[in-house]
Coordinates of C-alpha atoms and ligand atoms in Angstrom, one line a residue:
X972 CA 0.9 24.6 19.6
X973 CA 0.1 22.1 16.9
X974 CA -2.9 21.7 14.7
X975 CA -4.2 19.1 17.1
X976 CA -6.5 21.2 19.3
X977 CA -7.1 19.1 22.4
X978 CA -9.4 21.6 24.0
X979 CA -11.7 21.7 21.0
X980 CA -11.7 17.9 20.7
X981 CA -12.5 17.5 24.4
X982 CA -15.3 20.1 24.1
X983 CA -16.9 18.1 21.3
X984 CA -16.7 15.0 23.4
X985 CA -18.3 16.7 26.3
X986 CA -21.0 18.4 24.2
X987 CA -24.3 16.8 25.3
X988 CA -26.2 18.1 22.2
X989 CA -24.2 15.6 20.1
X990 CA -25.7 12.7 22.0
X991 CA -29.0 13.4 20.4
X992 CA -30.2 10.4 18.4
X993 CA -32.2 12.4 15.8
X994 CA -29.1 14.5 15.1
X995 CA -27.0 11.4 14.7
X996 CA -29.5 9.9 12.3
X997 CA -29.5 13.2 10.3
X998 CA -25.7 13.0 10.1
X999 CA -25.9 9.4 8.8
X1000 CA -28.3 10.5 6.1
X1001 CA -25.8 13.2 5.0
X1002 CA -23.0 10.6 5.2
X1003 CA -24.8 8.5 2.5
X1004 CA -23.6 11.1 -0.1
X1005 CA -20.1 9.9 0.5
X1006 CA -18.7 13.4 0.7
X1007 CA -17.2 13.1 4.2
X1008 CA -18.1 14.5 7.6
X1009 CA -16.9 17.4 9.7
X1010 CA -15.1 16.8 13.0
X1011 CA -18.2 17.7 14.9
X1012 CA -20.4 15.3 12.9
X1013 CA -17.8 12.6 13.5
X1014 CA -17.8 13.3 17.2
X1015 CA -21.6 12.9 17.3
X1016 CA -21.3 9.5 15.6
X1017 CA -18.5 8.4 17.9
X1018 CA -20.8 9.2 20.8
X1019 CA -23.7 7.1 19.4
X1020 CA -24.6 4.2 21.6
X1021 CA -28.3 3.3 20.9
X1022 CA -28.5 0.0 19.0
X1023 CA -30.7 1.7 16.4
X1024 CA -28.1 4.3 15.5
X1025 CA -25.2 1.9 15.7
X1026 CA -27.0 -0.5 13.2
X1027 CA -27.6 2.4 10.9
X1028 CA -24.0 3.6 11.3
X1029 CA -22.7 0.2 10.3
X1030 CA -25.2 -0.1 7.4
X1031 CA -24.2 3.3 6.1
X1032 CA -20.5 2.6 6.3
X1033 CA -21.0 -0.6 4.4
X1034 CA -23.0 1.2 1.7
X1035 CA -20.3 4.0 1.3
X1036 CA -17.5 1.4 1.2
X1037 CA -19.3 -0.5 -1.5
X1038 CA -20.0 2.6 -3.5
X1039 CA -16.4 3.6 -3.6
X1040 CA -14.4 0.4 -3.3
X1041 CA -16.9 -2.2 -4.5
X1042 CA -16.1 -5.6 -3.0
X1043 CA -12.3 -5.3 -3.4
X1044 CA -9.8 -6.0 -0.6
X1045 CA -6.2 -5.2 -1.3
X1046 CA -3.7 -7.7 0.2
X1047 CA -0.2 -7.2 1.4
X1048 CA 2.4 -8.6 3.8
X1049 CA 4.8 -6.8 6.2
X1050 CA 8.5 -7.5 6.0
X1051 CA 10.3 -6.9 9.3
X1052 CA 14.0 -6.5 8.8
X1053 CA 15.3 -5.4 12.2
X1054 CA 14.0 -5.5 15.8
X1055 CA 16.8 -3.4 17.1
X1056 CA 15.5 -0.1 18.4
X1057 CA 16.9 3.0 20.1
X1058 CA 13.5 4.0 21.5
X1059 CA 11.7 2.7 24.6
X1060 CA 8.0 2.8 23.7
X1061 CA 6.2 1.1 26.6
X1062 CA 3.9 -0.9 24.5
X1063 CA 6.4 -2.5 22.1
X1064 CA 8.5 -5.6 22.5
X1065 CA 11.3 -4.0 20.3
X1066 CA 11.9 -1.3 22.9
X1067 CA 15.5 -0.9 23.8
X1068 CA 15.3 -1.9 27.5
X1069 CA 13.6 -5.2 26.7
X1070 CA 16.4 -7.7 27.5
X1071 CA 14.0 -10.7 27.0
X1072 CA 13.8 -10.0 23.3
X1073 CA 16.3 -11.7 21.0
X1074 CA 17.7 -9.1 18.6
X1075 CA 18.1 -9.8 15.0
X1076 CA 18.9 -7.6 12.0
X1077 CA 18.7 -8.9 8.5
X1078 CA 21.3 -8.4 5.9
X1079 CA 20.3 -7.2 2.4
X1080 CA 20.7 -10.9 1.3
X1081 CA 18.4 -12.1 4.0
X1082 CA 15.8 -9.4 3.2
X1083 CA 15.9 -10.6 -0.4
X1084 CA 15.3 -14.1 0.8
X1085 CA 12.3 -13.0 2.9
X1086 CA 10.8 -11.1 -0.1
X1087 CA 11.4 -14.2 -2.3
X1088 CA 9.3 -16.3 0.1
X1089 CA 6.5 -13.7 -0.1
X1090 CA 6.7 -13.6 -3.9
X1091 CA 6.4 -17.4 -4.0
X1092 CA 3.3 -17.2 -1.8
X1093 CA 1.7 -14.8 -4.3
X1094 CA 2.2 -11.4 -2.7
X1095 CA 2.8 -8.4 -4.9
X1096 CA 3.1 -5.7 -2.3
X1097 CA 5.0 -5.6 0.9
X1098 CA 5.4 -3.2 3.8
X1099 CA 8.9 -2.8 5.1
X1100 CA 8.9 -2.4 8.9
X1101 CA 11.6 -2.1 11.5
X1102 CA 12.8 -0.6 14.8
X1103 CA 14.4 2.8 14.7
X1104 CA 18.2 2.3 14.4
X1105 CA 20.9 4.6 12.9
X1106 CA 22.7 1.7 11.1
X1107 CA 20.4 -1.3 10.8
X1108 CA 17.5 0.8 9.5
X1109 CA 19.5 3.6 7.8
X1110 CA 17.9 5.1 4.8
X1111 CA 20.7 4.0 2.4
X1112 CA 20.4 0.5 3.7
X1113 CA 16.6 0.6 3.1
X1114 CA 17.4 1.8 -0.5
X1115 CA 19.7 -1.1 -1.1
X1116 CA 17.2 -3.6 0.2
X1117 CA 14.3 -2.1 -1.9
X1118 CA 16.4 -2.4 -5.0
X1119 CA 17.0 -6.1 -4.3
X1120 CA 13.4 -6.7 -3.6
X1121 CA 12.2 -5.0 -6.8
X1122 CA 14.7 -7.2 -8.8
X1123 CA 13.2 -10.5 -7.7
X1124 CA 11.3 -12.1 -10.5
X1125 CA 9.7 -15.5 -11.0
X1126 CA 8.1 -15.8 -14.4
X1127 CA 6.7 -12.3 -14.1
X1128 CA 5.7 -12.6 -10.5
X1129 CA 7.4 -10.0 -8.4
X1130 CA 7.0 -7.4 -5.7
X1131 CA 5.5 -4.4 -7.5
X1132 CA 5.0 -2.0 -4.6
X1133 CA 7.2 -1.6 -1.6
X1134 CA 5.5 0.5 1.1
X1135 CA 7.6 1.6 4.1
X1136 CA 6.8 2.0 7.8
X1137 CA 9.9 3.5 9.4
X1138 CA 10.6 6.2 11.9
X1139 CA 10.2 9.8 10.8
X1140 CA 13.0 11.1 8.5
X1141 CA 14.4 14.5 7.7
X1142 CA 13.3 16.3 4.5
X1143 CA 16.6 15.2 2.9
X1144 CA 16.2 11.6 3.9
X1145 CA 12.6 11.6 2.7
X1146 CA 13.8 12.7 -0.7
X1147 CA 16.3 9.8 -0.7
X1148 CA 13.5 7.4 0.3
X1149 CA 11.3 8.7 -2.6
X1150 CA 14.1 8.1 -5.0
X1151 CA 14.0 4.4 -4.2
X1152 CA 10.6 4.1 -5.7
X1153 CA 8.6 3.5 -2.6
X1154 CA 4.8 3.4 -2.7
X1155 CA 3.3 4.7 0.6
X1156 CA 5.3 6.1 3.5
X1157 CA 3.5 5.1 6.7
X1158 CA 4.0 6.3 10.2
X1159 CA 1.6 6.2 13.1
X1160 CA 1.4 8.9 15.7
X1161 CA 0.5 6.2 18.2
X1162 CA -1.4 8.7 20.3
X1163 CA -2.2 12.3 19.5
X1164 CA -2.8 13.0 23.2
X1165 CA 0.3 14.9 24.2
X1166 CA 0.6 13.9 27.9
X1167 CA 0.0 10.2 27.1
X1168 CA 2.5 10.5 24.3
X1169 CA 5.1 11.8 26.7
X1170 CA 4.5 8.9 29.1
X1171 CA 4.5 6.2 26.5
X1172 CA 7.7 7.4 24.8
X1173 CA 10.2 8.1 27.6
X1174 CA 13.4 7.9 25.6
X1175 CA 15.0 8.2 22.2
X1176 CA 14.2 10.3 19.2
X1177 CA 10.6 9.2 19.3
X1178 CA 10.2 11.3 22.5
X1179 CA 9.8 14.3 20.2
X1180 CA 6.0 14.5 19.6
X1181 CA 6.2 17.3 17.0
X1182 CA 9.0 15.7 15.0
X1183 CA 6.6 12.7 14.5
X1184 CA 3.5 14.8 14.1
X1185 CA 5.0 16.7 11.2
X1186 CA 6.6 13.7 9.5
X1187 CA 3.9 13.6 6.9
X1188 CA 4.4 17.3 6.1
X1189 CA 8.1 16.6 5.4
X1190 CA 7.3 13.5 3.4
X1191 CA 4.8 15.3 1.2
X1192 CA 7.2 18.3 0.8
X1193 CA 9.9 15.8 -0.2
X1194 CA 7.6 14.6 -3.1
X1195 CA 6.3 11.4 -1.6
X1196 CA 2.7 11.4 -2.9
X1197 CA 1.1 8.7 -0.8
X1198 CA 1.3 8.9 3.0
X1199 CA -0.4 6.7 5.6
X1200 CA -1.3 7.8 9.1
X1201 CA -2.6 5.9 12.1
X1202 CA -3.1 5.7 15.9
X1203 CA -2.4 2.8 18.1
X1204 CA -5.7 2.3 19.8
X1205 CA -5.7 1.4 23.5
X1206 CA -3.3 4.1 24.7
X1207 CA -6.0 6.8 25.4
X1208 CA -9.7 7.3 24.9
X1209 CA -10.6 6.0 21.5
X1210 CA -13.0 8.8 20.7
X1211 CA -10.3 11.4 21.4
X1212 CA -7.9 9.4 19.3
X1213 CA -10.2 9.0 16.3
X1214 CA -11.1 12.7 16.3
X1215 CA -7.4 13.7 16.5
X1216 CA -6.6 11.2 13.7
X1217 CA -9.3 12.8 11.5
X1218 CA -7.9 16.3 12.4
X1219 CA -4.6 15.1 11.0
X1220 CA -6.2 13.9 7.8
X1221 CA -8.2 17.2 7.4
X1222 CA -5.0 19.2 8.1
X1223 CA -3.0 17.4 5.4
X1224 CA -5.9 17.8 3.0
X1225 CA -6.2 21.5 3.6
X1226 CA -2.5 22.1 3.3
X1227 CA -1.6 19.9 0.3
X1228 CA -4.9 19.3 -1.4
X1229 CA -4.6 15.5 -0.6
X1230 CA -5.4 13.7 2.5
X1231 CA -3.6 10.6 3.7
X1232 CA -3.7 7.8 1.1
X1233 CA -4.4 5.3 4.0
X1234 CA -5.4 5.3 7.7
X1235 CA -4.3 2.3 9.8
X1236 CA -6.1 1.2 12.9
X1237 CA -3.7 -0.9 14.9
X1238 CA -5.0 -2.0 18.3
X1239 CA -2.7 -2.8 21.2
X1240 CA -1.8 -6.5 21.3
X1241 CA 0.1 -8.4 23.9
X1242 CA 3.8 -8.0 23.5
X1243 CA 6.7 -9.6 25.3
X1244 CA 7.8 -7.6 28.3
X1245 CA 6.0 -4.4 27.2
X1246 CA 4.0 -3.1 30.2
X1247 CA 1.5 -0.9 28.3
X1248 CA 0.7 -3.8 25.9
X1249 CA 0.1 -6.3 28.7
X1250 CA -2.3 -3.9 30.4
X1251 CA -3.6 -1.4 27.8
X1252 CA -4.6 1.8 29.7
X1253 CA -7.7 2.3 27.5
X1254 CA -8.4 -1.1 26.0
X1255 CA -10.9 -0.8 23.1
X1256 CA -13.6 -3.5 22.9
X1257 CA -14.7 -5.0 19.6
X1258 CA -17.9 -3.0 19.2
X1259 CA -16.1 0.3 19.8
X1260 CA -13.4 -0.8 17.4
X1261 CA -16.0 -1.4 14.8
X1262 CA -17.5 2.0 15.5
X1263 CA -14.0 3.6 14.9
X1264 CA -13.7 1.9 11.5
X1265 CA -17.2 2.9 10.5
X1266 CA -16.8 6.6 11.5
X1267 CA -13.5 6.9 9.7
X1268 CA -15.0 5.4 6.6
X1269 CA -17.8 7.9 6.6
X1270 CA -15.6 10.9 7.6
X1271 CA -13.0 10.3 4.9
X1272 CA -14.7 8.1 2.3
X1273 CA -11.8 8.1 -0.2
X1274 CA -9.0 7.1 2.2
X1275 CA -8.0 3.5 2.3
X1276 CA -8.4 1.8 5.7
X1277 CA -5.8 -0.8 6.6
X1278 CA -6.5 -3.6 9.0
X1279 CA -3.6 -5.9 10.1
X1280 CA -3.4 -9.5 11.3
X1281 CA -3.3 -8.1 14.8
X1282 CA -7.1 -8.8 14.8
X1283 CA -8.8 -12.3 14.9
X1284 CA -10.3 -13.7 11.7
X1285 CA -14.0 -13.3 12.9
X1286 CA -13.5 -9.7 13.8
X1287 CA -11.6 -9.0 10.6
X1288 CA -14.5 -10.4 8.6
X1289 CA -16.9 -8.1 10.4
X1290 CA -14.7 -5.1 9.8
X1291 CA -14.5 -5.7 6.0
X1292 CA -18.2 -4.9 6.0
X1293 CA -17.9 -1.5 7.6
X1294 CA -15.0 0.1 5.6
X1295 CA -11.7 -1.8 5.6
X1296 CA -10.1 -1.7 2.2
X1297 CA -6.6 -3.2 2.7
X1298 CA -5.5 -6.1 4.8
X1299 CA -2.3 -7.9 5.6
X1300 CA -2.3 -11.7 5.3
X1301 CA 0.1 -14.4 6.3
X1302 CA 2.0 -11.9 8.4
X1303 CA 4.9 -12.5 10.8
X1304 CA 6.4 -9.7 12.9
X1305 CA 9.8 -11.4 13.7
X1306 CA 12.7 -10.5 11.4
X1307 CA 13.6 -13.5 9.3
X1308 CA 10.5 -15.5 10.1
X1309 CA 9.2 -16.1 6.5
X1310 CA 12.3 -17.9 5.5
X1311 CA 12.8 -20.1 8.5
X1312 CA 10.8 -23.0 9.6
X1313 CA 8.7 -22.4 12.7
X1314 CA 10.6 -25.2 14.5
X1315 CA 14.0 -23.6 14.1
X1316 CA 12.8 -20.2 15.1
X1317 CA 11.0 -19.3 18.3
X1318 CA 9.1 -16.4 16.9
X1319 CA 7.9 -15.1 20.3
X1320 CA 11.5 -14.4 21.3
X1321 CA 11.9 -12.1 18.3
X1322 CA 8.4 -10.7 17.4
X1323 CA 7.0 -7.2 17.9
X1324 CA 3.6 -8.3 19.2
X1325 CA 1.3 -11.3 19.1
X1326 CA -1.0 -11.8 16.1
X1327 CA -4.7 -12.6 16.2
X1328 CA -4.8 -14.0 12.6
X1329 CA -2.3 -16.8 11.9
X1330 CA -3.7 -18.0 8.6
X1331 CA -1.6 -18.2 5.5
X1332 CA -2.3 -16.0 2.5
X1333 CA -4.1 -18.8 0.6
X1334 CA -6.5 -19.4 3.5
X1335 CA -7.2 -15.7 3.7
X1336 CA -7.8 -15.5 0.0
X1337 CA -10.2 -18.4 0.1
X1338 CA -12.1 -16.9 3.0
X1339 CA -12.4 -13.5 1.3
X1340 CA -13.9 -15.0 -1.8
X1341 CA -16.2 -17.3 0.1
X1342 CA -17.5 -14.1 1.8
X1343 CA -17.9 -12.3 -1.6
X1344 CA -14.8 -10.1 -1.4
X1345 CA -12.5 -9.8 -4.3
X1346 CA -8.9 -10.2 -3.3
X1347 CA -6.7 -7.7 -5.2
X1348 CA -3.0 -7.7 -5.6
X1349 CA -3.1 -4.6 -7.8
X1350 CA -0.3 -2.1 -7.7
X1351 CA -1.2 -0.3 -11.0
X1352 CA -2.1 3.2 -9.8
X1353 CA 1.3 3.8 -8.4
X1354 CA 3.1 2.6 -11.5
X1355 CA 0.8 4.5 -13.8
X1356 CA 1.4 7.7 -11.8
X1357 CA -2.1 7.7 -10.4
X1358 CA -0.9 8.8 -6.9
X1359 CA -1.6 11.7 -4.6
X1360 CA -4.0 14.2 -6.1
X1361 CA -4.3 12.4 -9.4
X1362 CA -5.6 9.3 -7.5
X1363 CA -7.9 11.4 -5.4
X1364 CA -9.4 13.1 -8.5
X1365 CA -10.1 9.7 -10.1
X1366 CA -11.5 8.3 -6.9
X1367 CA -13.8 11.3 -6.2
X1368 CA -15.2 11.3 -9.8
X1369 CA -16.2 7.6 -9.2
X1370 CA -14.0 6.4 -12.0
X1371 CA -11.4 4.5 -10.0
X1372 CA -13.7 1.5 -9.8
X1373 CA -13.7 1.2 -13.6
X1374 CA -9.9 0.8 -13.4
X1375 CA -9.5 -0.9 -10.1
X1376 CA -12.0 -3.8 -10.5
X1377 CA -10.5 -5.0 -13.8
X1378 CA -7.0 -4.7 -12.3
X1379 CA -8.1 -6.5 -9.2
X1380 CA -9.4 -9.3 -11.4
X1381 CA -6.2 -9.6 -13.5
X1382 CA -4.0 -9.8 -10.4
X1383 CA -6.4 -12.3 -8.8
X1384 CA -6.2 -14.3 -12.0
X1385 CA -2.4 -14.4 -11.7
X1386 CA -2.8 -15.6 -8.2
X1387 CA -5.3 -18.3 -9.2
X1388 CA -3.1 -19.5 -12.0
X1389 CA 0.2 -19.5 -10.2
X1390 CA -0.3 -19.9 -6.4
X1391 CA -3.8 -20.9 -5.3
X1392 CA -4.2 -24.3 -3.7
X1393 CA -6.8 -26.8 -5.1
X1394 CA -9.1 -25.9 -2.2
X1395 CA -8.9 -22.2 -2.9
X1396 CA -9.4 -22.7 -6.7
X1397 CA -12.5 -24.8 -5.9
X1398 CA -14.1 -21.9 -4.0
X1399 CA -12.7 -19.0 -6.0
X1400 CA -13.0 -19.9 -9.6
X1401 CA -16.7 -19.8 -9.8
X1402 CA -16.7 -16.5 -7.8
X1403 CA -14.1 -15.2 -10.2
X1404 CA -16.2 -16.0 -13.3
X1405 CA -19.2 -14.3 -11.8
X1406 CA -17.2 -11.2 -11.1
X1407 CA -15.9 -11.1 -14.7
X1408 CA -19.4 -11.4 -16.0
X1409 CA -20.3 -8.2 -14.1
X1410 CA -17.9 -6.1 -16.2
X1411 CA -19.5 -5.1 -19.4
X1412 CA -18.9 -2.8 -22.4
X1413 CA -15.6 -1.5 -23.4
X1414 CA -14.0 -2.3 -20.0
X1415 CA -15.4 -5.8 -20.3
X1416 CA -13.7 -6.2 -23.6
X1417 CA -10.4 -4.9 -22.3
X1418 CA -10.7 -7.2 -19.4
X1419 CA -11.3 -10.3 -21.5
X1420 CA -8.2 -9.5 -23.6
X1421 CA -6.1 -9.0 -20.5
X1422 CA -7.3 -12.3 -19.0
X1423 CA -6.4 -14.1 -22.2
X1424 CA -2.9 -12.6 -22.1
X1425 CA -2.5 -13.9 -18.5
X1426 CA -3.7 -17.4 -19.5
X1427 CA -1.1 -17.3 -22.3
X1428 CA 1.6 -16.7 -19.7
X1429 CA 2.0 -13.0 -19.7
X1430 CA 2.1 -11.3 -16.3
X1431 CA 1.6 -7.8 -14.9
X1432 CA -1.1 -6.8 -17.3
X1433 CA -3.1 -3.8 -16.1
X1434 CA -5.1 -0.7 -17.1
Ligands
SAM2215 N1 9.7 1.7 14.8 C1 9.0 2.6 13.9 C2 8.0 3.4 14.6 O1 7.7 3.2 15.7 O2 7.5 4.3 13.9 C3 8.4 1.8 12.7 C4 7.2 1.0 12.9 S1 6.8 0.0 14.3 C5 7.8 -1.3 14.1 C6 5.2 -0.4 13.7 C7 4.0 0.0 14.6 O3 3.7 -1.1 15.4 C8 4.1 1.1 15.5 O4 4.0 2.3 14.9 C9 3.0 0.8 16.5 O5 1.8 1.5 16.2 C10 2.8 -0.7 16.3 N2 2.9 -1.4 17.6 C11 3.9 -1.4 18.5 N3 3.7 -2.2 19.5 C12 2.4 -2.7 19.3 C13 1.6 -3.6 20.1 N4 2.0 -4.1 21.2 N5 0.4 -4.0 19.5 C14 0.0 -3.5 18.3 N6 0.8 -2.7 17.6 C15 2.0 -2.3 18.1
SF4_2216 FE1 10.9 1.0 18.4 FE2 8.8 1.5 16.8 FE3 8.7 -0.4 18.8 FE4 8.8 2.1 19.4 S1 7.2 1.1 18.2 S2 10.0 0.5 20.4 S3 10.1 3.0 17.9 S4 10.0 -0.4 17.0

């Protein structure tokens, strides 16, 4: 049927030869070249369990991540605009049969208010998220909302990239979505395991496995350059899921010459009245989760890996080390929750699932810098048309770092000047100066000029 070959994936997982530690170490040596791995090699690493091989796996993932992304971590926030949904996914609080959830759909004005709060926290990129609904999440409505969001401006501070995570669209609707100036289109297959998929999605348009599986093909055919895929870990065996997710990435790469721009690794979290979330059928422990991130990093070195606030701060810190390149911060998953005080809003009655990291953006920024990571609010590539294959070309030639690090620093400078608390400044400014010192030559000169422009009040200065 589809390009996901379950038989082949299962055969790899059952192949005893791939348990060999020497073979796994050889694969890790090859992985150090940052040229990616085959499915078979990825399977061998997913099967690794000796502490020696696991240590080497994590060390190598860190090395490859640093080689390609340096110490940058891109930050964003999700903006949930409706929790109405026509589907009945067994793991999600938004599912249509959940009578315990309070339903709320934001108007365009309310969406603008939510985005305004995020701009005033210092965010520059948001991810629009919603339930699937023919009216409250219609493509034209999304377009209106995006236009409003892009028009917010506070002394040059604005949302510069709106990514979208909505249910799969038709080719025509994807063309409409592209015309609104979105960044990445994201959609997670949830599970690539056909039988599990059928059980988890008993009703609604999402029942159709293939419609979802080929959403990225339609998006790319509609001209959307950057697409993001993902699996919801905990629904089936994580090793199967990771290999299927990689198969999807390889398939897109072979057909369109570009793989996914990002891969997300959501893990099942408790959700109100959602049976599969309360008792995940294949719960993934932290060590296995770390293995998933490390193997993805080595298998597709140039693909961004996104980690959300579903995870606890300690684990998030650990995962930055092995390959995560984008993180959400200060997130809420209840529509309207950025603009309302916690007292007036009982978030649990409205939210999609419970979060593991409740810290605000400022705390996350402070923590990242204290750990030696450079928070980036950069959105330059997309606006300089460095998307899709052009982005990949730059990334693979190793030149993206020369652009990304200065841009990360200019956007971080904006954050420090306009939004950082005194505590964060105290930790971050010294770190910032050190980072600037590391950029020499022509790029260093350009950077100094850009930083001076920012100090003089100019905003949105980038290479
Ligand atoms: N409703 C659309 C859809 O399902 O494609 C848009 C995105 S949905 C609101 C966002 C994602 O949240 C889903 O794709 C799923 O992976 C994730 N999700 C749902 N329930 C979850 C839970 N209990 N824990 C963690 N992630 C969950
Ligand atoms: Fe609806 Fe998406 Fe939740 Fe499924 S995961 S119930 S489609 S919001």
